[in-house]
CSV table of C-alpha atoms in Angstrom, one decimal:
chain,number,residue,atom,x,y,z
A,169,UNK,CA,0.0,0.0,0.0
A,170,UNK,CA,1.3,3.7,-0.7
A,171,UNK,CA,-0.1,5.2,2.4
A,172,UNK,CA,3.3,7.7,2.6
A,173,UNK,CA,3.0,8.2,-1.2
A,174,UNK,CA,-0.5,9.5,-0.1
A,175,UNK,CA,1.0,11.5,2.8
A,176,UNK,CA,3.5,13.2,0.5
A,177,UNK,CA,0.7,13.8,-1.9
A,178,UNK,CA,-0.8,16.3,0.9
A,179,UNK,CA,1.9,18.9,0.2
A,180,UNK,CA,1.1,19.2,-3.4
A,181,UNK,CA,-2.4,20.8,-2.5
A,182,UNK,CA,-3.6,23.3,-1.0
A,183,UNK,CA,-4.7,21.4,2.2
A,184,UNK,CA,-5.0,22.7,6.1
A,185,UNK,CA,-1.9,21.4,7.9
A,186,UNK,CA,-2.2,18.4,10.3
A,187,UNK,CA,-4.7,16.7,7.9
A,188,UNK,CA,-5.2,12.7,8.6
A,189,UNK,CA,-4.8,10.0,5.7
A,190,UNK,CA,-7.2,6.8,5.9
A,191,UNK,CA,-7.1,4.0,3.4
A,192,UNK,CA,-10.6,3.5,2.7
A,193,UNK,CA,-10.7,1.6,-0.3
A,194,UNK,CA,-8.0,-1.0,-2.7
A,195,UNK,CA,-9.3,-1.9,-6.1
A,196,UNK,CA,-7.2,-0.9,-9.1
A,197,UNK,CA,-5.8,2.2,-6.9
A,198,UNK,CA,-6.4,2.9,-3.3
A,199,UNK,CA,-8.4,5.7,-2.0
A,200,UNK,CA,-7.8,7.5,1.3
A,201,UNK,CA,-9.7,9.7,2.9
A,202,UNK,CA,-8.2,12.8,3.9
A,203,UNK,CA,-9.8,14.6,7.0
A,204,UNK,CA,-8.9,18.0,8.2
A,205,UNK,CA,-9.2,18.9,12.0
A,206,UNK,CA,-12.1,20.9,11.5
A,207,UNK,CA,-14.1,18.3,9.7
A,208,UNK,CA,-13.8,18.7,6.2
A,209,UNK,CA,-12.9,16.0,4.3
A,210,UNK,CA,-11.5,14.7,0.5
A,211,UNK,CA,-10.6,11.7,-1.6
A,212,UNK,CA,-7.2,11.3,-2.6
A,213,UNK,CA,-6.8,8.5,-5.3
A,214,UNK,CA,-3.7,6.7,-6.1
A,215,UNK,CA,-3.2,5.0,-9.2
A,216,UNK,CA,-2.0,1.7,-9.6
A,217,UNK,CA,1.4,2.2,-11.3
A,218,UNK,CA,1.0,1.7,-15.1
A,219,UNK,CA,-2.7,1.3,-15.5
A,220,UNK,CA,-3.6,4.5,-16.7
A,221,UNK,CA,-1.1,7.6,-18.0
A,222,UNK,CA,-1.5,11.1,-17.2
A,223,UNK,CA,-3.1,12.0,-20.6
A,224,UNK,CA,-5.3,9.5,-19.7
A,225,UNK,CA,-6.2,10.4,-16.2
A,226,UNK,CA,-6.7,14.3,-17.3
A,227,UNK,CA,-9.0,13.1,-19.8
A,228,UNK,CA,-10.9,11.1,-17.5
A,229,UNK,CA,-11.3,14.1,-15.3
A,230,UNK,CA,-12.3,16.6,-18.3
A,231,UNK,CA,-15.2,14.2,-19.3
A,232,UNK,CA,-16.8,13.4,-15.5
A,233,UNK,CA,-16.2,17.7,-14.8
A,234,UNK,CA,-18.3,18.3,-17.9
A,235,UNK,CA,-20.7,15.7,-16.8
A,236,UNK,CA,-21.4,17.8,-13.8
A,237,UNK,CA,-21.0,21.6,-15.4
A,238,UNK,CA,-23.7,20.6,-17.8
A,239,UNK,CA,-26.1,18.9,-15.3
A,240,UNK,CA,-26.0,15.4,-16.8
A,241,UNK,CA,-24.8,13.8,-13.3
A,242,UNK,CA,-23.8,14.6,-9.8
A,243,UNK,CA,-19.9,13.7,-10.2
A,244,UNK,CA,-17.0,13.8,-7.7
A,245,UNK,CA,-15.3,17.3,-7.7
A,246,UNK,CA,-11.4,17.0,-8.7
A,247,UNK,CA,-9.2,19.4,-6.8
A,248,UNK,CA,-6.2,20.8,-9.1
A,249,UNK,CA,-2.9,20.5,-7.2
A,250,UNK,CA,-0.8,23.9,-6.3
A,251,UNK,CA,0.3,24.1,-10.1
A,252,UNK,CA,-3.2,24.1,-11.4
A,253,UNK,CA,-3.1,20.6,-12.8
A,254,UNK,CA,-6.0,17.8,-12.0
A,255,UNK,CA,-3.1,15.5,-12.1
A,256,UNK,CA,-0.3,14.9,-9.6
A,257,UNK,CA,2.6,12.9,-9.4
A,258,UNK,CA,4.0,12.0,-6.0
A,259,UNK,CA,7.0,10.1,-4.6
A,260,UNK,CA,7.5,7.5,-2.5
A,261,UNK,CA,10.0,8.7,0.3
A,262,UNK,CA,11.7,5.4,0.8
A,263,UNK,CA,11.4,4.0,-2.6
A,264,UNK,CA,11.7,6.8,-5.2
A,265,UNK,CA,8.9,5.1,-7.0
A,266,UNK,CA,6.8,7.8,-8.5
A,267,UNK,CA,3.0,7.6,-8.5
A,268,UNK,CA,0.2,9.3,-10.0
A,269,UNK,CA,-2.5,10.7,-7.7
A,270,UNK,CA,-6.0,12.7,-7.8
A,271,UNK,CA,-7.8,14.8,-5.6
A,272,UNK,CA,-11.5,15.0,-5.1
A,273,UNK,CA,-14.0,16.8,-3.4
A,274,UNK,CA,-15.7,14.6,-0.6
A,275,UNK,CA,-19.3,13.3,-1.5
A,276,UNK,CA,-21.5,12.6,0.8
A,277,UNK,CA,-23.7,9.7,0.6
A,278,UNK,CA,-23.6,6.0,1.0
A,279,UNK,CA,-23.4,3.0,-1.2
A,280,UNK,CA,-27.0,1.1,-2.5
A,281,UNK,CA,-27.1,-2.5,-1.7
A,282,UNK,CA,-28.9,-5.7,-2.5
A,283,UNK,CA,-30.1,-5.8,0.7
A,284,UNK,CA,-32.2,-2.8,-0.4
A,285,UNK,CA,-35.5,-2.2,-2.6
A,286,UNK,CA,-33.3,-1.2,-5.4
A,287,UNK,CA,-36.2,-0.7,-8.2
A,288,UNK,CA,-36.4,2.6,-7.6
A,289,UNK,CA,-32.7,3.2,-7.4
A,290,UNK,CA,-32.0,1.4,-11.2
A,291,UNK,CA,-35.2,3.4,-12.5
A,292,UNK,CA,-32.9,6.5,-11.5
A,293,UNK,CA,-30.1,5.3,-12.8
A,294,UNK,CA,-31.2,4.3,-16.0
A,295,UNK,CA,-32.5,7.6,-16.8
A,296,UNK,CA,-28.9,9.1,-16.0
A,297,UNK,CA,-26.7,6.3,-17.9
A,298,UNK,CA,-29.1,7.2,-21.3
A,299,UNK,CA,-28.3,11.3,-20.2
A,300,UNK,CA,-24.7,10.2,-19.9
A,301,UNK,CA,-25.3,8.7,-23.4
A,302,UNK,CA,-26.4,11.3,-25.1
A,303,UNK,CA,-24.0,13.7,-23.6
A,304,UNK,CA,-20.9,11.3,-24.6
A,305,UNK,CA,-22.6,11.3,-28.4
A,306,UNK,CA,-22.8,15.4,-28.4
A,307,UNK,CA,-20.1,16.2,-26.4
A,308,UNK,CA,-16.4,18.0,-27.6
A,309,UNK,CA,-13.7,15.7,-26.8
A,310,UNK,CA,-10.8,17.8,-25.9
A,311,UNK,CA,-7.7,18.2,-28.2
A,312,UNK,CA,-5.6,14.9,-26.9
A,313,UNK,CA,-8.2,13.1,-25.4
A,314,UNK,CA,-7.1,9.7,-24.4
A,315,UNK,CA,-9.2,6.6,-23.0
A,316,UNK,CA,-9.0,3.0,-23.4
A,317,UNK,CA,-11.0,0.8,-25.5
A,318,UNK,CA,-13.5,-2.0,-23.8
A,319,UNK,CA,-14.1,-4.3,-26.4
A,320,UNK,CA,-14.2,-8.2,-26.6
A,321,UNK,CA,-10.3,-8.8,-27.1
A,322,UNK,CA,-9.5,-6.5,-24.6
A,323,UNK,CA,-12.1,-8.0,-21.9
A,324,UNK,CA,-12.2,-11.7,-23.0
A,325,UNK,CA,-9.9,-11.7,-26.1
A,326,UNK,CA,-5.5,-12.1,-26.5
A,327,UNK,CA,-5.3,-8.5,-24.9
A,328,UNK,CA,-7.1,-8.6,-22.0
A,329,UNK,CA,-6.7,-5.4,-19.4
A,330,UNK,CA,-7.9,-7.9,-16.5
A,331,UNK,CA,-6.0,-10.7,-16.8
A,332,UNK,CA,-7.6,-13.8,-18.4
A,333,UNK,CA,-11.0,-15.5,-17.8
A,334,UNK,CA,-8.7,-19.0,-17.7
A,335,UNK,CA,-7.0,-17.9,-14.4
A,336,UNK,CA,-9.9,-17.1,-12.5
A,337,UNK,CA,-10.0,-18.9,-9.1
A,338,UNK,CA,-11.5,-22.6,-9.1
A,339,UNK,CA,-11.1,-23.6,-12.9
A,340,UNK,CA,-10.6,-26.9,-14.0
A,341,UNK,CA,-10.9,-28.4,-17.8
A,342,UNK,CA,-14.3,-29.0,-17.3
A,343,UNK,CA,-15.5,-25.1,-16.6
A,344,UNK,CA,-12.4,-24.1,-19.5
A,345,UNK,CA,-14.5,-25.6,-21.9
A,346,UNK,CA,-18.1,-24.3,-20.6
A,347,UNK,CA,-16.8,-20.5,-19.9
A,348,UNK,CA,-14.7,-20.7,-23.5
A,349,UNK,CA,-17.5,-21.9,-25.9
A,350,UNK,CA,-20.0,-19.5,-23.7
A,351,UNK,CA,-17.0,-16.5,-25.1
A,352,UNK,CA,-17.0,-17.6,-28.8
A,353,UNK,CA,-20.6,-17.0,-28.8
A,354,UNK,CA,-20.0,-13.5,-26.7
A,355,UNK,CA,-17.6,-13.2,-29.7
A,356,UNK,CA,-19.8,-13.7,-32.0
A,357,UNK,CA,-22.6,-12.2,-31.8
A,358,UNK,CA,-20.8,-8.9,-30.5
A,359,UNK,CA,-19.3,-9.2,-34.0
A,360,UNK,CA,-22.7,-9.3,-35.7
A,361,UNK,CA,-23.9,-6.3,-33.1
A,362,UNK,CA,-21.2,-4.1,-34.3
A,363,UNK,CA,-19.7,-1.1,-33.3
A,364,UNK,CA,-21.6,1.6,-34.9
A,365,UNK,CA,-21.6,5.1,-33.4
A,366,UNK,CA,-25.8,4.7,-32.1
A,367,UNK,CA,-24.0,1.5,-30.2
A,368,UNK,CA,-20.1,2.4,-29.6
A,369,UNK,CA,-19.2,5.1,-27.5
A,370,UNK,CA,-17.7,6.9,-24.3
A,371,UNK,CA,-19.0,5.1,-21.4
A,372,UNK,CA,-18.7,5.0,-17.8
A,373,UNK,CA,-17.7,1.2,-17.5
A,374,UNK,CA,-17.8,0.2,-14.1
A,375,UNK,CA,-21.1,1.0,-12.7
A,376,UNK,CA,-21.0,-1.2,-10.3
A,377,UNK,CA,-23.2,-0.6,-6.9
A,378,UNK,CA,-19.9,0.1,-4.7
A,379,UNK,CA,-19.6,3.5,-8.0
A,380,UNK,CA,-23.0,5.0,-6.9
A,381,UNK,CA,-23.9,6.7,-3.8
A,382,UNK,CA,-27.3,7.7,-2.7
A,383,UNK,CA,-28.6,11.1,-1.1
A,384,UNK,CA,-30.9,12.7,-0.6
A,385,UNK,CA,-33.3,11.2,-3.2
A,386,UNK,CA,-30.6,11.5,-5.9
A,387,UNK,CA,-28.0,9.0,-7.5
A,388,UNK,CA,-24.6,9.7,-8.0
A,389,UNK,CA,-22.0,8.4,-10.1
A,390,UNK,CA,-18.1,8.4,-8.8
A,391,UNK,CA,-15.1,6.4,-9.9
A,392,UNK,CA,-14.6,7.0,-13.7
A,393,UNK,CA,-11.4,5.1,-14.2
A,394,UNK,CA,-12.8,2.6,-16.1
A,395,UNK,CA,-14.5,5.3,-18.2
A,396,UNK,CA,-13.4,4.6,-22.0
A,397,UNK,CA,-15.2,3.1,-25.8
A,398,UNK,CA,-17.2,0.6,-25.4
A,399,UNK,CA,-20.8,-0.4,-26.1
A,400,UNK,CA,-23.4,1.6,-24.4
A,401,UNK,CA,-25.2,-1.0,-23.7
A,402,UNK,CA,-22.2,-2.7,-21.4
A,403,UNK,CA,-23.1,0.4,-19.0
A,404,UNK,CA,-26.7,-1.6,-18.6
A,405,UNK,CA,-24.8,-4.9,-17.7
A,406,UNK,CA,-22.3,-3.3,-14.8
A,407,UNK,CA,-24.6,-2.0,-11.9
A,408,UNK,CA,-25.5,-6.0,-11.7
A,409,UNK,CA,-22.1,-6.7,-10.9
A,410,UNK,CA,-20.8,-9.6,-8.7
A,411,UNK,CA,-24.7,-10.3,-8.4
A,412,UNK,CA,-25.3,-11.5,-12.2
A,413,UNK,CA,-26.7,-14.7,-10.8
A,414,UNK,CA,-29.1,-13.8,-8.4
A,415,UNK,CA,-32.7,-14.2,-9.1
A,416,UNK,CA,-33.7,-10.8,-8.9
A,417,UNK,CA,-31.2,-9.2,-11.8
A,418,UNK,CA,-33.7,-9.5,-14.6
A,419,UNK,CA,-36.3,-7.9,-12.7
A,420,UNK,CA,-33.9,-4.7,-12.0
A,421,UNK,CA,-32.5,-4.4,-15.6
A,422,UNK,CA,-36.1,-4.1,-16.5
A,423,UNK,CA,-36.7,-1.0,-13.8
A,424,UNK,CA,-33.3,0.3,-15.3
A,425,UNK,CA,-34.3,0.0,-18.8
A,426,UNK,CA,-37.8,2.0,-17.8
A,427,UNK,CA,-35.3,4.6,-16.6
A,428,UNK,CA,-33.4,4.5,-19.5
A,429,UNK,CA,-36.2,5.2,-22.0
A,430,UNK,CA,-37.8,8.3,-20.5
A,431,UNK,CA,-34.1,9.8,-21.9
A,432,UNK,CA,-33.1,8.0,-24.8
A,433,UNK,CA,-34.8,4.8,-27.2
A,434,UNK,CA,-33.5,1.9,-27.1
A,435,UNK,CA,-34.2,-1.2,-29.9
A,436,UNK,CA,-35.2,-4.2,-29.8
A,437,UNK,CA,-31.7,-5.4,-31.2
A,438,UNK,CA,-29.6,-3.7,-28.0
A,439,UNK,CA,-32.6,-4.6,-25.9
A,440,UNK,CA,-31.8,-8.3,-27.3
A,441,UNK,CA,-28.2,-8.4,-26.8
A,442,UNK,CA,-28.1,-7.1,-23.1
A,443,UNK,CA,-27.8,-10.8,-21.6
A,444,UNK,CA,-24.7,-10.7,-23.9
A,445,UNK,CA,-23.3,-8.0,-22.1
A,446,UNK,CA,-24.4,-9.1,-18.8
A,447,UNK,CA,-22.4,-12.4,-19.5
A,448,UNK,CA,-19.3,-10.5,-21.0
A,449,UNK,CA,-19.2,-8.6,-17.7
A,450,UNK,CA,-19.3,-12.0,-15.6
A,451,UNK,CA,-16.7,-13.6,-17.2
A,452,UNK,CA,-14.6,-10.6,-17.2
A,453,UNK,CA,-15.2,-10.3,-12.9
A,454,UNK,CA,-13.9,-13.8,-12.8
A,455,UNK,CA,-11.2,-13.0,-14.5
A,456,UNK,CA,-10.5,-9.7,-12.7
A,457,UNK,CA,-10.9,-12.0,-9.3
A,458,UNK,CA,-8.1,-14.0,-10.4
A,459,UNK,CA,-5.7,-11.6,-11.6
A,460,UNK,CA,-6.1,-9.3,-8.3
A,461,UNK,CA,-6.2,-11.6,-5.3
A,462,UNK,CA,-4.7,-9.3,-3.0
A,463,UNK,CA,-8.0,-6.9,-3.1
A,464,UNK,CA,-10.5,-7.6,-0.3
A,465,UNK,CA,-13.0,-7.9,-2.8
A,466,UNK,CA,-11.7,-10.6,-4.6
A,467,UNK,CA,-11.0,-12.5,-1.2
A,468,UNK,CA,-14.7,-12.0,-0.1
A,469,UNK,CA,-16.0,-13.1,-3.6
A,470,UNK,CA,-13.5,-16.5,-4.3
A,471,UNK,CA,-14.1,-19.8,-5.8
A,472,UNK,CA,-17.9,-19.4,-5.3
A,473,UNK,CA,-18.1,-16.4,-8.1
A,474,UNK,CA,-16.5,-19.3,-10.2
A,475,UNK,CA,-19.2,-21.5,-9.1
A,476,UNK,CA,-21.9,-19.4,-9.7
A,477,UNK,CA,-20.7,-18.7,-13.1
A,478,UNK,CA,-21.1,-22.0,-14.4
A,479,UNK,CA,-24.9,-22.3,-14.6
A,480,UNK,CA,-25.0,-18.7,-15.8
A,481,UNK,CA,-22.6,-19.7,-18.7
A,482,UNK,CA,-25.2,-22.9,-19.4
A,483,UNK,CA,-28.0,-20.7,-19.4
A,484,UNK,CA,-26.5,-18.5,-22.1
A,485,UNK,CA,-25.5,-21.3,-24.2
A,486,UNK,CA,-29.2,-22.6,-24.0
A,487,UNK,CA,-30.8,-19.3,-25.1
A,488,UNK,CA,-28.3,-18.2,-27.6
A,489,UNK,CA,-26.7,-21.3,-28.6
């Protein structure tokens, strides 16, 4: 953990002295949360060394900021350092090693959970991942703007940003077979789908439930670092994540999707290929699982997620086959 890189980081800001660090959070980076005496409090984000480059991180910033200035979604504030840049680059004082960090405004709010009545959480969102939608079609890239592409050989294919599906936790030739045919046909039918620009885009990626925050009636959207082109639809699939395979996913795509069309029309080929995406997700978790078993979350999750994979995969094959 870099919890001095994220104490040197302090220093670069324009923070109150005797501020506290906390590490709060380890996924790809680690978050801390940085608390002045009097209260007030911010995220500080560390990257995970080489994931993303600077270009890349100010260009994630410059789309989630405009998000926000033109009232598509509440989004985390970024804090520019002393030098007036979003991005910072801070040193480890016993190592040298250099890491990029970002600095956000602190939102308040708390996390929805499937322990909840979530319907009426997914109808919001929906509405504001079509807003998001439209805004990523209309909206000026600026000069230099640099994202990753999501797309099937960099989620499931020879280039995979995760690490591959084949080294998630409890395979064994049996389930190699099962969770490869169930990704030719994810292959396949993502070729037929295409990648036109009503279907490809600049997307959030990684809604997930632990990304959204709820308060005070509204729904907001943090964590873009997975933001990059990919199929809009794939921003349907995420806020099911990790719970693909519980009974009542189909139920709350279908509250997202009523969300979704007060904004923007969907047709009945995306509406059709959404299980696709859903499955593209899963198999790209259980690869994620595998390739990061030092996160808590991929301790919690384990061989089960594997598990519970396998009848999702059979179900697939079944409907599409």
């Amino acid at each position: 953990m870099a919890v001095q890189v994220a104490e040197q980081a302090l220093s670069l800001y324009d923070l109150p002295r005797n501020a506290s660090v906390r590490l709060i959070s380890l996924s790809e980076n680690e978050i801390y949360q940085v608390e002045a005496p009097s209260g007030r409090r911010w995220a500080l984000r560390v990257q995970r060394p080489g994931y993303q480059s600077k270009n890349a991180l100010a260009s994630e910033i410059a789309w989630l900021a405009a998000l926000r200035r033109d009232g598509v979604v509440a989004t985390p504030v970024p804090v520019p350092g002393l030098d007036g840049e979003w991005v910072q680059s801070a040193q480890h004082p016993a190592t040298a090693e250099t890491r990029n960090v970002v600095l956000f405004a602190w939102e308040n709010g708390c996390q929805p959970t499937f322990g909840m009545d979530l319907r009426p959480c997914f109808r919001s969102l929906g509405a504001i991942i079509a807003s998001m939608h439209v805004h990523s079609r209309g909206w000026q890239r600026p000069a230099g703007f640099e994202r990753f592409t999501w797309n099937f050989e960099t989620a499931l294919g020879e280039s995979p940003r995760w690490g591959r599906w084949r080294d998630g936790l409890g395979m064994d030739a049996a389930r190699i077979d099962l969770f490869a045919r169930t990704a030719e046909l994810i292959r396949g039918r993502l070729a037929t789908y295409g990648t036109g620009p009503d279907r490809f885009g600049l997307v959030h990626g990684d809604l997930r439930l632990a990304n959204l925050l709820l308060h005070d009636g509204e729904v907001k959207v943090i964590d873009f670092d997975d933001c990059g082109f990919s199929w809009y639809m794939s921003d349907v699939a995420t806020p099911v994540s990790f719970y693909e395979h519980r009974p009542e996913v189909p139920g709350l795509i279908e509250s997202l999707l009523d969300g979704y069309r007060t904004v923007r029309a969907i047709s009945k080929v995306e509406e059709e290929e959404i299980p696709t995406f859903v499955m593209l997700r899963r198999l790209l978790l259980v690869a994620w699982i595998g390739s990061h078993a030092e996160t808590d979350l991929a301790r919690s999750l384990g061989v089960p997620y594997t598990d519970q994979t396998v009848g999702l995969c059979s179900a697939y094959l079944k409907r599409f086959g």
